[in-house]
Amino acid sequence: MTMLQTVERSALATVRRGLSLTPEFRRGIAGTLALAVVATVGKIIVPIAVQQTIDTGLRNATPDLAYIRGAVAICAVAVLLTALAGYLMNVRLYKATEASLATLRVRGFRHVHDLSVLTQNTERRGAMVSRVTGDVDQISTFMQFGGLMIIVAGGQLVVASVLMLVYSWQLTMLVWACFLPLMVALPRFQRWLSGAYTQVRERTGDMLGAVSESVVGAQVIRAYGVEDRTAERIDAAIGANYAAQSRAQKIVATVFPLTEVVSALAIAGVVLLGVRLGLDGGISQGQLVAFLFLITLFVSPLQVATEVLNDAQNAIAGWRRILGVLETPADVADPGPAGVELPRGPISVRFEGVEFAYPGGKPVLREIDLEIPPRSRIAVVGETGSGKTTFAKLLTRLMDPTAGRVLVDGHDLRDVRFSSLRERIVMVPQDGFLFEGTLAENIRFGRPSATDDEILLGLTELGLADWLEGLPAGLATQVGQRGESLSAGERQLVALARAYLADPDLLLLDEATSAVDPATEVRLARALEGVTRGRTAVSIAHRLSTAEAADEVLVFDRGRVVQRGPHAELVARPGVYADLHASWVSAARS
Amino acid sequence: MASKVTPAVMRKGFRVLGVAIRTEPVVFAGAVLASAVYGLMTVASAWALGWATEHVVLDAFADGDVADGAAATAVLLIVGVAVLKALGVGGRRILAGVLQFRMQARSRRGVTRQYLRLPLAWHHRHPTGQLLSNANADAEAAWAPLAPLPMAVGVVVMLVTAAVAMVVTDPVLALVGFLIFPAIAVLNLVYQRRLSPLATRAQQLRAEVSEIAHESFDGALVVKTLGREEEETRRFQAKAHELRDANIAVGRVRGLFDPILEALPTLGVLAVLVVGAVRLEQGAIDSGVLVQVAYLFTLLAFPIRALGWVLAELPRSVVGWERVQGVLEATGSMEYGSAEPAAEGPARLEVSGVSYSYGAAGEPVLRGIGFDLPPGRTVALVGPTGSGKSTLVQTLVRLVDPAAGAVRLDGVDLRDVARGGISRAMALVPQQTFLFDDTVRGNITLGLPLPDEDVWAALRLAQADGFVSALPAGLDTKVGERGTTLSGGQRQRVALARAIARRPRLLILDDATSSVDPQVEARILHGLRDSAEAATVVLVAYRMATIALADEIVYMEHGGIVDRGGHDELLGRCAGYRDLVTAYEREEAERAVLEAGSAGVSPDDIEDIEDIEEVPA
């Protein structure tokens, strides 16, 4: 379904491409890595100190306390230095990753808004949100934990192995022989784990869906008395989620203890083989004891390995998804500074041989050739699915035609700068979407510089002053999330006021008052008639009166304009409009 | 406020943990037992290594020969202890998971059961987002400390055992441990106390960033049509940068404490070497003990932090638990009587003196509403937006109980009707359509064993049979979450079929065909009127075609009944009603006057229009 791009590339190429988009991360990465190496070397201080103490300090019957004190003092300084390196490395890493990921988030967010309506609508909103939130978070988790662990834990294994080799190559081989099978098996564990986590995510999604039905559908559930059935469905979803969680937990709980057993086998093997080697003079007793300490350095990297691999996989998936957004072309693009600036004043529109088809679909608009003169009032009518809304979207350049062109004041819409276009042509969609905040903030959305007085004036001009009076806090009324504190009709009023305040030269109303009561709607229609005087106005009509009031009616049927002319003319002729009119009349009067 | 680990929060937090322990005592005991095994075996593994060093390694180097018996014992000890430890770790992790997940599931079940039980009035008082997070994030947060809890208990066992073992082996070396480990524990506590508010803030900001993105993408069309992309990006960027700074603040604290917490045990081992060497010289210990204590230090360094993890989760847990409790302890669930309404025949409904207001101090939205609805009649509720029609409808099917007055079904107060009795007798099609994430059939039957013919018959009456039969899987087509795969008009028709299919004795349509084309709506309404099913019907409507179906009209304004009667009666004597229902007509008439005037037609020709205008109120 989604039209977001997914470029096939390897994991490595994905990471490289992802990093190339975040210069903040690469800056100073060498220094951070150097600090990481220093911090890692700190891990072998204890084994070395133990070895030195046993082999040199305790070689004779009486311990060489001075030597031991000296050696320990040096080690202590080394410990503090590596701790300092660790601190600096962490701070640098956090700063670099957070700065780069914030940039990535903002770029992704902006790009989503730049995508055409068509592309936006192919993706679920929630999925799009997670691309700039959760997906980016997964990258940051990896960079700050998993990725760091790969470096630190990997370094730990290397450093430990090198020191082991210095002490005894035979014992080193033995230790590796013990741990190697586990290392080979880890990716398999990771695949199980990753599969189990995917299950958990899916089951959690199902569960949340079931739970939200009990909240959002509260009215219907009660009205139909299906509480028990709903409870059963929720319980099943919660149960499935529990089962998935437990399964993932079992996999994790198996890997951890395995490392303990393997490391015990390695220790036992080293003790057995070590003493024999020692007797042959192959290794000193201090080195052998130090070896036992070195084995513990193998345990923690392997214990976190499955989690780290999982992090890495999630991060790569996260990178793929955010790249998927950024690399999807904004197909209805702003021509930018090179584009045309429309001068203010009434707008004329011309459609030339316009055709539109959704990708892979049949044309929904065909052979649209028409002209809308400046200052004219146009009503667009037709049955559901006749192409009215598509027409509106082409006129406001929410989409581009697949053939032909749309001209505004003689300029192809594709050449007009967005800043100019959005200022001069404003559409009021059917669904009055409001942002959380006050009424004033929402109306000001149309013109950020508007004062409260200007907003009041606008509402008065639209005949909405009475309505505003009735609101508890007037302009300061909180509209709630997505405007849910207001009724659907009231939301439409706000959306209309918002567009009116934007003061466009062409106002396009897409059934913008369908949810308000008839008396209010008529008042509003009358007010609009007054305030749109001198502007071009296009209304997608769902009521007779709108069509009657228009200078000209465009009748859409199955993607074509089948009739056009003033209401009085059209209604007198048999045809689509006359039929439509008849049904409206019967609905309004019967 | 609650993000800090204060003594009060800790006390509450431990009480929450106590609840879990009392609820799942067996699982908790099992987890603690496994964890104790793990703790004991961790100390034992150091002891085994010390024993092996002393009796195998050092003895062999001293004697120039390996004692086979000692070597075999050492291998058995090391591997045996490790296997027991592994079982302890595995058992602890699995049982801790079971404990945590069971408690989460239990809270979720309890919370959602409450959602289903509490009256709609309670739902009106709580935002949707809050209820969803009570069931999800809060239930999760409440029991989050259960994951590290058994480990923390195991660590306590481990520390006590280690302390005893060290004191027994050498009190002087033990002193080093008594200095280092409390230091680690205290430092970790300080760490978690510093980190916890910062992490909570970052979490909060993450939610806010997501909230902005969600709102902004939901309103993408508005953003686009008003050219607000720049402003929206700035708004998002400001919050994203706040999040960045909060995360960096978290990173600073982590970056500072993690290396220190790692360095401390290392310094402890070094101290053990120095002190141990002195004790060796004094002959108080042998080398094996030195190795054993040093090894023990490296083993204890990490697990000791588990104590901090539990404490770090407590503030969030307390907040989550209190929110969950808030739902679980909410009272006011509906009480049911025992009366069973009749099974057949149209219902009689009497509404008397019904008043209602949202919230205790709210303006009344219904004031003393009263009317009778004889069996088989159709009544239209008409009134401007906000006049209380939808609220009245909710009292009719007992979604809410009136604050005063009563609604009676066949003479029985709705509050005395048995549970389920009302929904068997009445069906409401609400203004806002709600479809379940289920098939078309599932959405219509809602679990009733209805044969397909009945389902199709209902769909036919709702003018939905055409598009449903064109769906890829017909009745078995999944409609998606909230029915997103269908259009608004299609969803309304499925919701209507759901009501019709139950053959209700009282059918209530609350502006239930607003998204349907007028032509289709007309067919639906005529179908309903002509269908043989005799039912009492209540309609909420604006459209004249709908109103015209009613035998009687109840006209409402500001929560009260202004007038009632037939359409023509009301048109004659009720100004508000006339204004509302003839709004379009009058507008058209006026336009005709204007046009006629401009075309030079004399006013006499349009006197009938003037008549409408001048009907006295």
mmCIF file of C-alpha atoms in Angstrom, chain B residues 244-427:
data_model
loop_
_atom_site.group_PDB
_atom_site.id
_atom_site.type_symbol
_atom_site.label_atom_id
_atom_site.label_comp_id
_atom_site.label_asym_id
_atom_site.label_seq_id
_atom_site.Cartn_x
_atom_site.Cartn_y
_atom_site.Cartn_z
ATOM 1 C CA ARG B 244 18.112 16.054 22.516
ATOM 2 C CA ASP B 245 19.268 18.188 25.449
ATOM 3 C CA ALA B 246 17.417 16.016 27.938
ATOM 4 C CA ASN B 247 19.042 12.906 26.489
ATOM 5 C CA ILE B 248 22.450 14.510 26.646
ATOM 6 C CA ALA B 249 21.789 15.376 30.304
ATOM 7 C CA VAL B 250 21.000 11.693 30.887
ATOM 8 C CA GLY B 251 24.196 10.813 29.014
ATOM 9 C CA ARG B 252 26.295 13.062 31.229
ATOM 10 C CA VAL B 253 25.091 11.388 34.402
ATOM 11 C CA ARG B 254 25.522 7.926 32.895
ATOM 12 C CA GLY B 255 28.912 8.888 31.523
ATOM 13 C CA LEU B 256 30.035 10.032 34.949
ATOM 14 C CA PHE B 257 28.705 7.217 37.117
ATOM 15 C CA ASP B 258 29.177 4.177 34.902
ATOM 16 C CA PRO B 259 32.987 4.421 34.735
ATOM 17 C CA ILE B 260 33.208 5.188 38.473
ATOM 18 C CA LEU B 261 31.015 2.227 39.333
ATOM 19 C CA GLU B 262 33.210 0.069 37.168
ATOM 20 C CA ALA B 263 36.453 1.461 38.615
ATOM 21 C CA LEU B 264 35.456 0.996 42.271
ATOM 22 C CA PRO B 265 35.535 -2.817 42.389
ATOM 23 C CA THR B 266 38.773 -2.770 40.375
ATOM 24 C CA LEU B 267 40.302 -0.487 42.981
ATOM 25 C CA GLY B 268 38.907 -2.901 45.583
ATOM 26 C CA VAL B 269 40.754 -5.806 43.983
ATOM 27 C CA LEU B 270 43.968 -3.776 43.976
ATOM 28 C CA ALA B 271 43.437 -2.986 47.675
ATOM 29 C CA VAL B 272 42.888 -6.687 48.325
ATOM 30 C CA LEU B 273 46.232 -7.429 46.683
ATOM 31 C CA VAL B 274 48.096 -4.970 48.914
ATOM 32 C CA VAL B 275 46.313 -5.885 52.140
ATOM 33 C CA GLY B 276 46.405 -9.563 51.202
ATOM 34 C CA ALA B 277 50.145 -9.439 50.688
ATOM 35 C CA VAL B 278 50.558 -7.990 54.168
ATOM 36 C CA ARG B 279 48.329 -10.728 55.622
ATOM 37 C CA LEU B 280 50.322 -13.320 53.713
ATOM 38 C CA GLU B 281 53.483 -11.984 55.220
ATOM 39 C CA GLN B 282 51.883 -12.202 58.663
ATOM 40 C CA GLY B 283 50.945 -15.793 57.808
ATOM 41 C CA ALA B 284 47.250 -15.132 58.419
ATOM 42 C CA ILE B 285 46.133 -16.395 55.009
ATOM 43 C CA ASP B 286 47.485 -18.364 52.101
ATOM 44 C CA SER B 287 47.628 -17.394 48.427
ATOM 45 C CA GLY B 288 44.456 -19.295 47.535
ATOM 46 C CA VAL B 289 42.430 -17.067 49.851
ATOM 47 C CA LEU B 290 43.934 -14.000 48.222
ATOM 48 C CA VAL B 291 42.866 -15.201 44.782
ATOM 49 C CA GLN B 292 39.439 -16.214 46.092
ATOM 50 C CA VAL B 293 38.702 -12.792 47.614
ATOM 51 C CA ALA B 294 40.017 -10.926 44.591
ATOM 52 C CA TYR B 295 37.871 -13.072 42.289
ATOM 53 C CA LEU B 296 34.837 -12.595 44.501
ATOM 54 C CA PHE B 297 35.243 -8.830 44.138
ATOM 55 C CA THR B 298 35.174 -9.055 40.351
ATOM 56 C CA LEU B 299 32.052 -11.240 40.503
ATOM 57 C CA LEU B 300 30.111 -9.047 42.923
ATOM 58 C CA ALA B 301 30.790 -5.758 41.178
ATOM 59 C CA PHE B 302 27.972 -5.995 38.666
ATOM 60 C CA PRO B 303 25.081 -7.741 40.452
ATOM 61 C CA ILE B 304 25.237 -5.306 43.361
ATOM 62 C CA ARG B 305 23.808 -2.689 41.044
ATOM 63 C CA ALA B 306 20.533 -4.603 40.838
ATOM 64 C CA LEU B 307 19.558 -3.011 44.161
ATOM 65 C CA GLY B 308 19.727 0.353 42.423
ATOM 66 C CA TRP B 309 17.644 -0.812 39.463
ATOM 67 C CA VAL B 310 14.723 -1.705 41.691
ATOM 68 C CA LEU B 311 14.921 1.631 43.465
ATOM 69 C CA ALA B 312 15.193 3.489 40.166
ATOM 70 C CA GLU B 313 11.946 1.945 38.915
ATOM 71 C CA LEU B 314 9.996 2.660 42.098
ATOM 72 C CA PRO B 315 8.889 6.257 41.415
ATOM 73 C CA ARG B 316 7.491 5.373 37.981
ATOM 74 C CA SER B 317 5.953 2.260 39.452
ATOM 75 C CA VAL B 318 4.180 4.218 42.183
ATOM 76 C CA VAL B 319 2.725 6.678 39.680
ATOM 77 C CA GLY B 320 1.594 3.889 37.347
ATOM 78 C CA TRP B 321 0.078 1.888 40.177
ATOM 79 C CA GLU B 322 -1.828 4.844 41.562
ATOM 80 C CA ARG B 323 -3.308 5.568 38.137
ATOM 81 C CA VAL B 324 -4.321 1.944 37.675
ATOM 82 C CA GLN B 325 -5.836 1.924 41.180
ATOM 83 C CA GLY B 326 -7.711 5.090 40.285
ATOM 84 C CA VAL B 327 -9.538 3.163 37.592
ATOM 85 C CA LEU B 328 -9.958 -0.007 39.624
ATOM 86 C CA GLU B 329 -11.413 1.880 42.582
ATOM 87 C CA ALA B 330 -13.744 4.058 40.530
ATOM 88 C CA THR B 331 -17.279 3.519 41.723
ATOM 89 C CA GLY B 332 -20.672 4.239 40.246
ATOM 90 C CA SER B 333 -21.145 1.215 38.067
ATOM 91 C CA MET B 334 -24.708 0.758 36.919
ATOM 92 C CA GLU B 335 -27.022 -1.238 39.107
ATOM 93 C CA TYR B 336 -29.562 -3.439 37.387
ATOM 94 C CA GLY B 337 -32.978 -4.597 38.486
ATOM 95 C CA SER B 338 -34.636 -7.893 37.685
ATOM 96 C CA ALA B 339 -37.503 -6.915 35.371
ATOM 97 C CA GLU B 340 -37.447 -8.579 31.973
ATOM 98 C CA PRO B 341 -39.127 -6.548 29.242
ATOM 99 C CA ALA B 342 -41.557 -8.236 26.893
ATOM 100 C CA ALA B 343 -39.966 -10.088 23.994
ATOM 101 C CA GLU B 344 -42.154 -8.844 21.179
ATOM 102 C CA GLY B 345 -44.299 -6.028 19.954
ATOM 103 C CA PRO B 346 -43.417 -2.374 19.707
ATOM 104 C CA ALA B 347 -42.291 -0.776 22.932
ATOM 105 C CA ARG B 348 -44.004 1.954 24.917
ATOM 106 C CA LEU B 349 -41.668 4.587 26.295
ATOM 107 C CA GLU B 350 -42.532 7.210 28.886
ATOM 108 C CA VAL B 351 -40.112 9.992 29.664
ATOM 109 C CA SER B 352 -40.937 12.074 32.718
ATOM 110 C CA GLY B 353 -39.097 14.999 34.264
ATOM 111 C CA VAL B 354 -35.700 13.934 32.935
ATOM 112 C CA SER B 355 -32.790 16.239 33.789
ATOM 113 C CA TYR B 356 -29.092 15.686 33.246
ATOM 114 C CA SER B 357 -25.810 17.556 33.442
ATOM 115 C CA TYR B 358 -22.242 16.577 32.610
ATOM 116 C CA GLY B 359 -20.093 16.741 35.725
ATOM 117 C CA ALA B 360 -21.335 17.734 39.149
ATOM 118 C CA ALA B 361 -21.215 21.502 38.610
ATOM 119 C CA GLY B 362 -22.007 21.544 34.906
ATOM 120 C CA GLU B 363 -24.858 23.450 33.295
ATOM 121 C CA PRO B 364 -27.862 21.148 32.936
ATOM 122 C CA VAL B 365 -28.077 19.899 29.338
ATOM 123 C CA LEU B 366 -31.514 18.405 29.888
ATOM 124 C CA ARG B 367 -34.175 20.154 31.988
ATOM 125 C CA GLY B 368 -37.343 18.338 32.951
ATOM 126 C CA ILE B 369 -37.969 16.549 29.673
ATOM 127 C CA GLY B 370 -41.211 14.628 29.500
ATOM 128 C CA PHE B 371 -43.122 12.924 26.691
ATOM 129 C CA ASP B 372 -44.896 9.668 25.957
ATOM 130 C CA LEU B 373 -44.104 7.430 23.087
ATOM 131 C CA PRO B 374 -46.999 5.047 22.405
ATOM 132 C CA PRO B 375 -46.183 1.666 20.833
ATOM 133 C CA GLY B 376 -45.546 1.709 17.110
ATOM 134 C CA ARG B 377 -45.268 5.469 16.818
ATOM 135 C CA THR B 378 -42.419 7.363 15.233
ATOM 136 C CA VAL B 379 -41.181 10.496 16.953
ATOM 137 C CA ALA B 380 -38.625 12.954 15.585
ATOM 138 C CA LEU B 381 -36.430 14.880 17.982
ATOM 139 C CA VAL B 382 -35.586 18.179 16.325
ATOM 140 C CA GLY B 383 -33.472 21.033 17.618
ATOM 141 C CA PRO B 384 -30.406 23.119 16.885
ATOM 142 C CA THR B 385 -26.856 21.840 17.552
ATOM 143 C CA GLY B 386 -26.249 21.576 21.283
ATOM 144 C CA SER B 387 -29.904 21.452 22.296
ATOM 145 C CA GLY B 388 -29.480 18.134 24.131
ATOM 146 C CA LYS B 389 -30.922 15.666 21.612
ATOM 147 C CA SER B 390 -28.014 13.207 21.763
ATOM 148 C CA THR B 391 -27.935 13.322 25.552
ATOM 149 C CA LEU B 392 -31.665 12.661 25.686
ATOM 150 C CA VAL B 393 -31.182 9.698 23.375
ATOM 151 C CA GLN B 394 -28.551 8.335 25.754
ATOM 152 C CA THR B 395 -30.990 8.411 28.652
ATOM 153 C CA LEU B 396 -33.590 6.592 26.535
ATOM 154 C CA VAL B 397 -31.390 3.502 26.167
ATOM 155 C CA ARG B 398 -29.916 3.965 29.663
ATOM 156 C CA LEU B 399 -26.403 4.780 28.560
ATOM 157 C CA VAL B 400 -26.676 7.402 31.268
ATOM 158 C CA ASP B 401 -29.128 7.634 34.143
ATOM 159 C CA PRO B 402 -30.973 10.925 34.453
ATOM 160 C CA ALA B 403 -30.088 13.087 37.437
ATOM 161 C CA ALA B 404 -33.792 13.541 38.057
ATOM 162 C CA GLY B 405 -36.907 11.988 36.542
ATOM 163 C CA ALA B 406 -37.276 8.601 34.925
ATOM 164 C CA VAL B 407 -37.535 6.777 31.622
ATOM 165 C CA ARG B 408 -39.988 3.876 31.611
ATOM 166 C CA LEU B 409 -40.117 1.017 29.173
ATOM 167 C CA ASP B 410 -43.599 -0.569 29.113
ATOM 168 C CA GLY B 411 -44.183 1.070 32.467
ATOM 169 C CA VAL B 412 -41.003 -0.247 34.088
ATOM 170 C CA ASP B 413 -38.304 2.222 35.165
ATOM 171 C CA LEU B 414 -35.203 1.459 33.079
ATOM 172 C CA ARG B 415 -33.216 1.210 36.321
ATOM 173 C CA ASP B 416 -35.314 -1.792 37.324
ATOM 174 C CA VAL B 417 -34.725 -3.685 34.096
ATOM 175 C CA ALA B 418 -32.403 -6.692 34.279
ATOM 176 C CA ARG B 419 -28.899 -6.495 32.852
ATOM 177 C CA GLY B 420 -29.047 -6.963 29.089
ATOM 178 C CA GLY B 421 -32.808 -6.430 29.014
ATOM 179 C CA ILE B 422 -32.610 -2.956 27.532
ATOM 180 C CA SER B 423 -30.230 -3.861 24.735
ATOM 181 C CA ARG B 424 -32.482 -6.774 23.802
ATOM 182 C CA ALA B 425 -35.454 -4.434 23.507
ATOM 183 C CA MET B 426 -33.866 -1.339 21.994
ATOM 184 C CA ALA B 427 -31.248 -0.519 19.377
#
